[in-house]
mmCIF file of C-alpha atoms in Angstrom:
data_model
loop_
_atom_site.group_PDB
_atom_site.id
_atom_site.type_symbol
_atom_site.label_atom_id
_atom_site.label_comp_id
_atom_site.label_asym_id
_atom_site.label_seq_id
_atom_site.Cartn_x
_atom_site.Cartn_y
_atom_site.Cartn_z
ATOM 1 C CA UNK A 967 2.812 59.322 28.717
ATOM 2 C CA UNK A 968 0.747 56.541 26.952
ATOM 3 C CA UNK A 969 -1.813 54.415 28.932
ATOM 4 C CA UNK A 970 -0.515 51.696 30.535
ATOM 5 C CA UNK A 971 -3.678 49.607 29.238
ATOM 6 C CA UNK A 972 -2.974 51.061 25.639
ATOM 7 C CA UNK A 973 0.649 50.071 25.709
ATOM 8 C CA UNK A 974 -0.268 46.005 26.739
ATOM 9 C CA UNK A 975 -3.123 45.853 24.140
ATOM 10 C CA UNK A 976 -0.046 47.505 21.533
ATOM 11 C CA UNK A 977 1.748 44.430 22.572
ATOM 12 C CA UNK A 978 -0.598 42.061 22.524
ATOM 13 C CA UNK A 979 -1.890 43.018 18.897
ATOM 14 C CA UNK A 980 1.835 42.816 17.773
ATOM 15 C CA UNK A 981 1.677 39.090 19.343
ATOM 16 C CA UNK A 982 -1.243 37.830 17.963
ATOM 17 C CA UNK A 983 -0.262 39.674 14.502
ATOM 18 C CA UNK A 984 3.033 37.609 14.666
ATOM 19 C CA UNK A 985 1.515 34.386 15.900
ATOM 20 C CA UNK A 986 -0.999 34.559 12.793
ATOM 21 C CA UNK A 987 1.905 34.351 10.053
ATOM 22 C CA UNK A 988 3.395 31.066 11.506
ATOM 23 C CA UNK A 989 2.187 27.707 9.010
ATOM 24 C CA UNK A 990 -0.229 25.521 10.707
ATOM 25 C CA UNK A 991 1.253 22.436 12.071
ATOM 26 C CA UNK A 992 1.029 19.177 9.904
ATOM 27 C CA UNK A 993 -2.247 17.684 10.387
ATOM 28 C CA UNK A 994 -2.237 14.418 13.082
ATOM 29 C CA UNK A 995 -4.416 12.070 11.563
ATOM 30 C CA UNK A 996 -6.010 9.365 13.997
ATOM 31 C CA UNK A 997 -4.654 6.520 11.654
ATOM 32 C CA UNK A 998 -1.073 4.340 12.488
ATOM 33 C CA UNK A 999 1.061 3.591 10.252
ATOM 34 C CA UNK A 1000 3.085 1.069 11.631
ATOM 35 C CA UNK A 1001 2.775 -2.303 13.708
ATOM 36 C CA UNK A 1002 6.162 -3.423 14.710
ATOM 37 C CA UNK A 1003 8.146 -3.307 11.612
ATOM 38 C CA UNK A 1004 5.688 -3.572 9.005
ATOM 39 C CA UNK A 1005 4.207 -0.003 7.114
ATOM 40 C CA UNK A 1006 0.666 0.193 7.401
ATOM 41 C CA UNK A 1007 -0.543 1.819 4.556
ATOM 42 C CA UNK A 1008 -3.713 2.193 2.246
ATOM 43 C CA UNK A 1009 -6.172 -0.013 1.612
ATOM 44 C CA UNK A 1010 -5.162 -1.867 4.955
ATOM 45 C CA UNK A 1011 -4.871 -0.131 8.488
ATOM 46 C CA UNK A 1012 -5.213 -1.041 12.014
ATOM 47 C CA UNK A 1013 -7.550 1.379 13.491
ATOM 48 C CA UNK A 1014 -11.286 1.120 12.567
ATOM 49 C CA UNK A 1015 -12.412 3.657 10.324
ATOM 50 C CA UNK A 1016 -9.248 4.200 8.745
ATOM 51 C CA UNK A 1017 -8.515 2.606 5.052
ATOM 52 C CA UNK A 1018 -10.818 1.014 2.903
ATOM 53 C CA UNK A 1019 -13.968 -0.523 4.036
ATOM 54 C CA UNK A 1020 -13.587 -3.994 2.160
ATOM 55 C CA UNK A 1021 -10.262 -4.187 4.212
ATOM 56 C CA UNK A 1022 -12.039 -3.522 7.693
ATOM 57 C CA UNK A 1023 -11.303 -5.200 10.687
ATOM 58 C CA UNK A 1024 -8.839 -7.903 8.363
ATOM 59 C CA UNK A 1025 -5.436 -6.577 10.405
ATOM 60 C CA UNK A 1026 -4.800 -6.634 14.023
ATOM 61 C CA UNK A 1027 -1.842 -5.454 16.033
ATOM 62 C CA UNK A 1028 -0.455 -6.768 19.136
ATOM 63 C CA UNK A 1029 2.643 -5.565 20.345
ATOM 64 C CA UNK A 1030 4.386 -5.275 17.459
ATOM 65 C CA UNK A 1031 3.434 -8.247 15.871
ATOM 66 C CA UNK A 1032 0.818 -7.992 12.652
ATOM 67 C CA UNK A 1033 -1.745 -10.658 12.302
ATOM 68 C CA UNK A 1034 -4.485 -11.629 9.455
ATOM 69 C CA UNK A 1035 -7.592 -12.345 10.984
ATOM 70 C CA UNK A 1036 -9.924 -14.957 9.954
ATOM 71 C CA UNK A 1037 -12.930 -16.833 11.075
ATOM 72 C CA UNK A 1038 -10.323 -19.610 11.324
ATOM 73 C CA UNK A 1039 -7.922 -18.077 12.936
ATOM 74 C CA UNK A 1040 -4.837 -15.498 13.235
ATOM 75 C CA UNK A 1041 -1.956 -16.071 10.915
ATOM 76 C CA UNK A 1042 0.898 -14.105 11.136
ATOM 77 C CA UNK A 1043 1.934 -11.001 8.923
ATOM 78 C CA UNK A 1044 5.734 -11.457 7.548
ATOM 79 C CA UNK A 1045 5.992 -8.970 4.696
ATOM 80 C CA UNK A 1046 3.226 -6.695 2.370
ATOM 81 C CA UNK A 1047 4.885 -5.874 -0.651
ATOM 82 C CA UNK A 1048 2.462 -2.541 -1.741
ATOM 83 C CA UNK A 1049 4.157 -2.640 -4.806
ATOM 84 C CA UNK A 1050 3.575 -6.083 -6.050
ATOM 85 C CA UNK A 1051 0.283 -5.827 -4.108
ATOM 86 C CA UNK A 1052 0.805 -9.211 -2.235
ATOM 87 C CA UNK A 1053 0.550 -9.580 1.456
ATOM 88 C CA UNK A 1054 2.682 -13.122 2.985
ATOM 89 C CA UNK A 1055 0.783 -14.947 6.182
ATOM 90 C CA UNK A 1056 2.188 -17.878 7.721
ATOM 91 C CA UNK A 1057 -0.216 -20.099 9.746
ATOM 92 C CA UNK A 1058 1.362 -21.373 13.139
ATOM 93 C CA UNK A 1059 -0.840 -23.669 13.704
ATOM 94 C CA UNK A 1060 -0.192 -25.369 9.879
ATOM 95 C CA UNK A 1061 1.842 -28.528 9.410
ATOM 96 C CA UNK A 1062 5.024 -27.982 7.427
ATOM 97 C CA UNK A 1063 8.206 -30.083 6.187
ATOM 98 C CA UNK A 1064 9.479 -29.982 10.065
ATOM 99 C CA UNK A 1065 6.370 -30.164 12.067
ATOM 100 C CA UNK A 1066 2.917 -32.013 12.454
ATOM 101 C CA UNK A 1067 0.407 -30.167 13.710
ATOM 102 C CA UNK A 1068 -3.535 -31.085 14.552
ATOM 103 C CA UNK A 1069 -6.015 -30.954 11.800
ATOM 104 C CA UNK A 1070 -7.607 -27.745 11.104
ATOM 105 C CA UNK A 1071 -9.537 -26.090 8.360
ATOM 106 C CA UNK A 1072 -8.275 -22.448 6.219
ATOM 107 C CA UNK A 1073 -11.709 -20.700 6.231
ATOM 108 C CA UNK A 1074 -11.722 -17.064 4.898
ATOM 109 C CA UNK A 1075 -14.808 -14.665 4.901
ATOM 110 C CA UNK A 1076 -16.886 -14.372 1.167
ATOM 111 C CA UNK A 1077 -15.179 -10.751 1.341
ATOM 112 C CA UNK A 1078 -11.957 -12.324 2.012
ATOM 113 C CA UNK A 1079 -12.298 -14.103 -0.453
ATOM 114 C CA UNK A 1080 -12.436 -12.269 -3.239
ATOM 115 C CA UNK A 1081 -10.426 -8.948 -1.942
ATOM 116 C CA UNK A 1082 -7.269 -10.310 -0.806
ATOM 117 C CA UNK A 1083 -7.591 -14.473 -1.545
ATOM 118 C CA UNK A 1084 -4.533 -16.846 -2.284
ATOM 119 C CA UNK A 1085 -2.142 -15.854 -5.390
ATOM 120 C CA UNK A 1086 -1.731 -18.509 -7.665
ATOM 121 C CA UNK A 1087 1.471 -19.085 -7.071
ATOM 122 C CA UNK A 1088 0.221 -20.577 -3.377
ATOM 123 C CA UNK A 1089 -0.077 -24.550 -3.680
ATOM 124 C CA UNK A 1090 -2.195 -26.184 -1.194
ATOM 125 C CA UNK A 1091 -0.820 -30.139 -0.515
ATOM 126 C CA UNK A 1092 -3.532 -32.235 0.854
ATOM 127 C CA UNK A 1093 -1.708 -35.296 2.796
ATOM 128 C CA UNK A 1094 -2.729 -38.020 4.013
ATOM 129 C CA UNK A 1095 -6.120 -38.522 1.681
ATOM 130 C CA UNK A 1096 -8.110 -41.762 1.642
ATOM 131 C CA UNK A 1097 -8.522 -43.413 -1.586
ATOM 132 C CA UNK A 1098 -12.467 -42.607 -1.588
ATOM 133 C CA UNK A 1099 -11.459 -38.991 -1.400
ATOM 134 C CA UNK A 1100 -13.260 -36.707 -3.676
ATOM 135 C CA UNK A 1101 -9.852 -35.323 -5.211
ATOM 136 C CA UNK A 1102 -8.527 -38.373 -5.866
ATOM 137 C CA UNK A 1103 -12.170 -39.682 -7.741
ATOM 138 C CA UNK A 1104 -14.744 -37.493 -9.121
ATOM 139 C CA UNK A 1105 -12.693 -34.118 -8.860
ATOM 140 C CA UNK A 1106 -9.207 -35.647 -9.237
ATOM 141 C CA UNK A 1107 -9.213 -32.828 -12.188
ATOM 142 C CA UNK A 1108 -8.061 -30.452 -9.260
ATOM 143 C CA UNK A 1109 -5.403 -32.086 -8.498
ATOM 144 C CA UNK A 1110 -1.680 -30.954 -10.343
ATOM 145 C CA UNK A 1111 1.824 -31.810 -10.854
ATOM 146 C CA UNK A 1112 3.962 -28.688 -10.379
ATOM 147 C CA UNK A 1113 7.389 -28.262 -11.105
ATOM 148 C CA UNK A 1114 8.084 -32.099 -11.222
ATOM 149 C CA UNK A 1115 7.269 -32.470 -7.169
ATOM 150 C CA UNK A 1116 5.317 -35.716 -6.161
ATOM 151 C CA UNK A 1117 3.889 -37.264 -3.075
ATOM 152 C CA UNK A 1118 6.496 -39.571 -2.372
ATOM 153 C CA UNK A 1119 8.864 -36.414 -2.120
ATOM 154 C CA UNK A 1120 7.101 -34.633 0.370
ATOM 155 C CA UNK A 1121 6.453 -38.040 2.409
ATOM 156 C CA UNK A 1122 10.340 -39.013 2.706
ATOM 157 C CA UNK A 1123 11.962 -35.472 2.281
ATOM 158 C CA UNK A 1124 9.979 -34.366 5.606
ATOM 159 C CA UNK A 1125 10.730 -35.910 8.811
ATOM 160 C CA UNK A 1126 6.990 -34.586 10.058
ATOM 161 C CA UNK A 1127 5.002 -36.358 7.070
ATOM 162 C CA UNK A 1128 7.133 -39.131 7.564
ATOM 163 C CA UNK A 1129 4.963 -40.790 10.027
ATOM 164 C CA UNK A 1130 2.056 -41.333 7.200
ATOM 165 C CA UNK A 1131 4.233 -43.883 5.454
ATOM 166 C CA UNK A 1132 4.889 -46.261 9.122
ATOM 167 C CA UNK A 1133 1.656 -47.346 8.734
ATOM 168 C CA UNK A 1134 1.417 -48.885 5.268
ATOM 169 C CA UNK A 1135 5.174 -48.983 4.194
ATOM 170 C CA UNK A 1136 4.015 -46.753 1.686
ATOM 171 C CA UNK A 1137 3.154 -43.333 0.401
ATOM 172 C CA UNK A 1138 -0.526 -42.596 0.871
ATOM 173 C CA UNK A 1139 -1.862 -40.460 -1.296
ATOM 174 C CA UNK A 1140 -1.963 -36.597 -1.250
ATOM 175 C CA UNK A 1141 -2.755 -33.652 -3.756
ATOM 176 C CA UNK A 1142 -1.275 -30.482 -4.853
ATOM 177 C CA UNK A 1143 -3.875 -28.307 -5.630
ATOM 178 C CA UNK A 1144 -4.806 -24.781 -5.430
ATOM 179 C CA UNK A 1145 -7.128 -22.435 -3.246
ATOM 180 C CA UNK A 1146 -10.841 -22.815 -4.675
ATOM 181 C CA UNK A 1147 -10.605 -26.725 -3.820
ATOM 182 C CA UNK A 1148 -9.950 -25.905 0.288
ATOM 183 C CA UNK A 1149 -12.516 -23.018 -0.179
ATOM 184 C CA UNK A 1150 -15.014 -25.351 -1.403
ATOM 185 C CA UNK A 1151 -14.931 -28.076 0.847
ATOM 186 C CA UNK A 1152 -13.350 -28.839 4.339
ATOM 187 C CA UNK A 1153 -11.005 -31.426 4.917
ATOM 188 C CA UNK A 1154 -13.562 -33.468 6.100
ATOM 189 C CA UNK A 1155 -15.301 -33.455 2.873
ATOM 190 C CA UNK A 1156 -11.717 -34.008 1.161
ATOM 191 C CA UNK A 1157 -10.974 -37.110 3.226
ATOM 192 C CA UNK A 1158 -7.261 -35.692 3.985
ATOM 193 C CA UNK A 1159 -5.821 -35.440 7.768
ATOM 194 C CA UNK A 1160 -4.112 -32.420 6.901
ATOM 195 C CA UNK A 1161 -2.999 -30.222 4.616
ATOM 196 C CA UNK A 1162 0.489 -27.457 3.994
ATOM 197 C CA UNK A 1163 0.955 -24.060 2.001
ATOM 198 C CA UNK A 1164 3.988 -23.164 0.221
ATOM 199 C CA UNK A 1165 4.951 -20.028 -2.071
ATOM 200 C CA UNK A 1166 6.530 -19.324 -4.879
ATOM 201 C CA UNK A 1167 6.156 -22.123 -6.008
ATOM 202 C CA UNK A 1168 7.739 -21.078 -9.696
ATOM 203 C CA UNK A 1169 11.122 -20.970 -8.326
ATOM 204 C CA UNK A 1170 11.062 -24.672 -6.578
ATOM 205 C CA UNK A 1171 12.099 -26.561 -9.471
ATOM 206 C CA UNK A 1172 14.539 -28.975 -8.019
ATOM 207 C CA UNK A 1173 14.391 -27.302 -4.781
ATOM 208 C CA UNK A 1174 13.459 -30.468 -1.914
ATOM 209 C CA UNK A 1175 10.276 -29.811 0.074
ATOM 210 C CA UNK A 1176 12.716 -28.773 3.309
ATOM 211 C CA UNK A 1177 13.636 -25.695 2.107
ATOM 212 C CA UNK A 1178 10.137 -24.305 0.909
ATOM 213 C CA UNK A 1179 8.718 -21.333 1.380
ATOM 214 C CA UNK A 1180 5.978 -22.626 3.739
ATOM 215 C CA UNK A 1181 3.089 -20.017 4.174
ATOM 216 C CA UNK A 1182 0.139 -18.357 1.888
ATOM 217 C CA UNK A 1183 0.804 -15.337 -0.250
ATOM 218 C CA UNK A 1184 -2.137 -12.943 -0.588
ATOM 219 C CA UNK A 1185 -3.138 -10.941 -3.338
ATOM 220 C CA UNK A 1186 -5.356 -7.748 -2.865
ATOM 221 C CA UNK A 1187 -6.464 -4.970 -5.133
ATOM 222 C CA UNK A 1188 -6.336 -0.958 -4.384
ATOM 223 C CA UNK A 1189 -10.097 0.274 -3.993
ATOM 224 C CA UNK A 1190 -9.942 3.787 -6.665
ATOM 225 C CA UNK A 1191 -11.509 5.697 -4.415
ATOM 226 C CA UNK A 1192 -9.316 9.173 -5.071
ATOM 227 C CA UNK A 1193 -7.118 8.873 -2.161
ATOM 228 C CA UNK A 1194 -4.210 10.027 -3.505
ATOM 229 C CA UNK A 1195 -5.753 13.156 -3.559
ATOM 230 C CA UNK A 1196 -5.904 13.054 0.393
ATOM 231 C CA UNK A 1197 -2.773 11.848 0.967
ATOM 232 C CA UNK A 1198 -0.928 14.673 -0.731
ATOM 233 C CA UNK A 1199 -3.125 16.914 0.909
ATOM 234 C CA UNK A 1200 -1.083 15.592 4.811
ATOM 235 C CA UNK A 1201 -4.599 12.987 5.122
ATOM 236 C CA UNK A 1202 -5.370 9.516 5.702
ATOM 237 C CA UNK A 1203 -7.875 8.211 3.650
ATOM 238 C CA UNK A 1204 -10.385 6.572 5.454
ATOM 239 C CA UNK A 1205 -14.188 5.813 5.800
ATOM 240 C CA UNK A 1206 -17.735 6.413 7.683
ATOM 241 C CA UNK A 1207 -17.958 4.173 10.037
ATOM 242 C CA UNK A 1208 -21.303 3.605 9.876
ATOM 243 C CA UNK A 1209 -21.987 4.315 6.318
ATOM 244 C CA UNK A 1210 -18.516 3.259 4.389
ATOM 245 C CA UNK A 1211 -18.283 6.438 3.162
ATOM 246 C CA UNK A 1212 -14.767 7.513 1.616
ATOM 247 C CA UNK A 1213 -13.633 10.123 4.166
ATOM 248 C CA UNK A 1214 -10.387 12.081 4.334
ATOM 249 C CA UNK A 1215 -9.007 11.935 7.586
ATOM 250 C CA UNK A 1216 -7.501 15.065 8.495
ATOM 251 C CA UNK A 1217 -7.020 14.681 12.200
ATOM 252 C CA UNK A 1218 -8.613 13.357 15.537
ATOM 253 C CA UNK A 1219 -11.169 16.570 15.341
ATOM 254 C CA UNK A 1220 -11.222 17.444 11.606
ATOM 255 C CA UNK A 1221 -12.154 15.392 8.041
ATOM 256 C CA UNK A 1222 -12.972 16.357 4.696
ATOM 257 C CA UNK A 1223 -14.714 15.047 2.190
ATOM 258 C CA UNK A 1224 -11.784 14.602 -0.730
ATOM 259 C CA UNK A 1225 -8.420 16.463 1.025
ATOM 260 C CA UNK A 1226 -7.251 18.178 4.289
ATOM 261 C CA UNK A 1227 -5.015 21.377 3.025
ATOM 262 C CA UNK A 1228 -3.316 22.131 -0.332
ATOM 263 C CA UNK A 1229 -3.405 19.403 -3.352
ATOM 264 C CA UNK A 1230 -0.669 19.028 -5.401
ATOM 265 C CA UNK A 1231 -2.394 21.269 -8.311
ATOM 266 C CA UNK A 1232 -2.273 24.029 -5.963
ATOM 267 C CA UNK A 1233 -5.860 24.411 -4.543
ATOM 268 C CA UNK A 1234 -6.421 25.356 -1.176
ATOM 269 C CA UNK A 1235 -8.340 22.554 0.364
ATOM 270 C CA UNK A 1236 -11.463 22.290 2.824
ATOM 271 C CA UNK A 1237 -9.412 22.421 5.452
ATOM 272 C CA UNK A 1238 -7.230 25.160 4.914
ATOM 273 C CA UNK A 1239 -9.808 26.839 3.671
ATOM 274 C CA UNK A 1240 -11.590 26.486 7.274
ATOM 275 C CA UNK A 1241 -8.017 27.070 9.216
ATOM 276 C CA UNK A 1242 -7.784 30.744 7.035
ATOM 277 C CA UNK A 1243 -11.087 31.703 8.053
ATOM 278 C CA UNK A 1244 -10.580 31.171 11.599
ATOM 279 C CA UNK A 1245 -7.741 33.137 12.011
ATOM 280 C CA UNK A 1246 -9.129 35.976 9.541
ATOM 281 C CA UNK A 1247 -12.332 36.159 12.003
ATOM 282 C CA UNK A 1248 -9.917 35.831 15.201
ATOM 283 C CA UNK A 1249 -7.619 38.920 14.001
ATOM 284 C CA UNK A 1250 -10.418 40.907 13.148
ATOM 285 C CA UNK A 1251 -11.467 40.809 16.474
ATOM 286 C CA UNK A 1252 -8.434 41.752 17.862
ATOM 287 C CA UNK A 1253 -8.004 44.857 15.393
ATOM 288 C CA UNK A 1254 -11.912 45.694 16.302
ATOM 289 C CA UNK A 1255 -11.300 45.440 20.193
ATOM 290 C CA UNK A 1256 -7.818 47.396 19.637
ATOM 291 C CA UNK A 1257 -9.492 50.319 17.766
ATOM 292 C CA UNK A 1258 -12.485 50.195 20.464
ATOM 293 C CA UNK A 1259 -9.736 51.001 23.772
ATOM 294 C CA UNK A 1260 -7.870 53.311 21.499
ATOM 295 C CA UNK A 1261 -10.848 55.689 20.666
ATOM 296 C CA UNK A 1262 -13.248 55.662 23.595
ATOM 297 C CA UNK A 1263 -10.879 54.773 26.649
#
């Protein structure tokens, strides 16, 4: 009759044997990829340490809406078009063609600005300017006429820029212009209460200011940094916290240098490679304890 402590380590062997042939589960990286509706996906992300370092800290999640954060404020996420490489904000706190809002300032970081600043199909519109204003005198140069719009349009097609006419009976003046001239100086400097945003501006040709696109349309570039490599491999890429280093983010215990498991060429990856080793060391421990009970007990 065999030994009842024989016949349980038989068993157990057979289980571990079996266990050891099942795949390893997909690996849970630490990164989201979602806020609300909107795909978070590289160079952008929503967790530190995750993406690409120029991008850090830029995107901020609450609830489920997505928000662009700048030393002048939050403004609102409404699409990210990774194919076009173009992110939309909208400002709440910006005047548009239906609402007047207090005078503020669109500040973006130096890295801001010049990893993700305005396309140049944004038009900034600087209302309500003072004759001695810079724009309209020594730099009037920035100042444009785009598809056949004018200051008088935007003063009596909006009913919240209406208000800047009461006082003189007229138009006063404003300026379309583009992002480097609100970069460069405040609207202080400029001499202008306020100022609005619009996109798209190509299509607006005989389109009245009420039904603009009101908002700022971002333009970023992907950092080449390999991380398709990761990706393919079940990663996130990601980065060293403390030193920016590009890191593949495997999962909340595990990263690799360059990829997590397999690569699309084939290759078994650092951390497969680890993951086979493992359970090579665990079942040879198993057979070495079975043998051990077999001969000598």
């Amino acid at each position: 009759m065999q030994h009842p402590l024989k016949h349980h380590l038989t068993l157990t062997l057979l289980a571990l044997i079996l266990l050891s042939h099942f795949p390893p589960a997909s690996p849970v990286t630490p990164c989201r990829t979602v806020c609300g509706t909107t795909a978070i996906n590289y160079p952008f992300s929503i967790d530190d340490g995750c993406g690409a370092p120029q991008y850090r800290s830029m995107l901020n999640c609450t609830g489920t809406e997505l928000f662009f954060m700048t030393t002048s404020g939050r403004y609102k996420v409404q699409s990210i078009d990774y194919n076009k490489q173009t992110m939309v904000v909208y400002d709440p706190a910006m005047s548009t063609c239906s609402i007047l809002q207090p005078h503020h300032d669109f500040v973006m970081t130096d890295v801001e600005s010049v990893v993700i600043p305005p396309s140049s199909d944004t038009v900034f519109a600087l209302l309500n300017c003072s004759i001695d204003s810079p724009v309209l005198n020594r730099y009037k140069n920035l100042c444009f006429n785009f598809s056949g719009h004018s200051c008088d349009e935007l003063y009596g097609g909006c009913n919240a820029f209406r208000v800047f006419r009461s006082f003189t009976n007229s138009s006063p003046p404003c300026c379309f212009t583009g992002y480097d001239t609100v970069k460069y100086m405040s609207m202080n400097i400029l001499d202008c209460s306020h100022y609005t945003s619009f996109i798209n501006v190509d299509g607006l040709k005989g389109i009245g200011p009420a039904d603009w696109v009101y908002g700022m349309k971002l333009s970023y570039a992907v950092p080449d940094t390999g991380c398709g490599r990761c990706t393919r491999s079940g990663g996130a890429c990601g980065y060293d916290t403390e030193t920016g280093i590009m890191m593949c983010l495997c999962s909340t215990s595990m990263n690799a240098t360059r990829e997590c498991a397999a690569g699309s060429n084939g290759d078994i990856g650092s951390g497969q490679k680890l993951a086979l080793r493992t359970k090579f060391h665990a079942f040879a421990l198993v057979v070495g304890a079975f043998i051990y009970f077999v001969i000598f007990i």
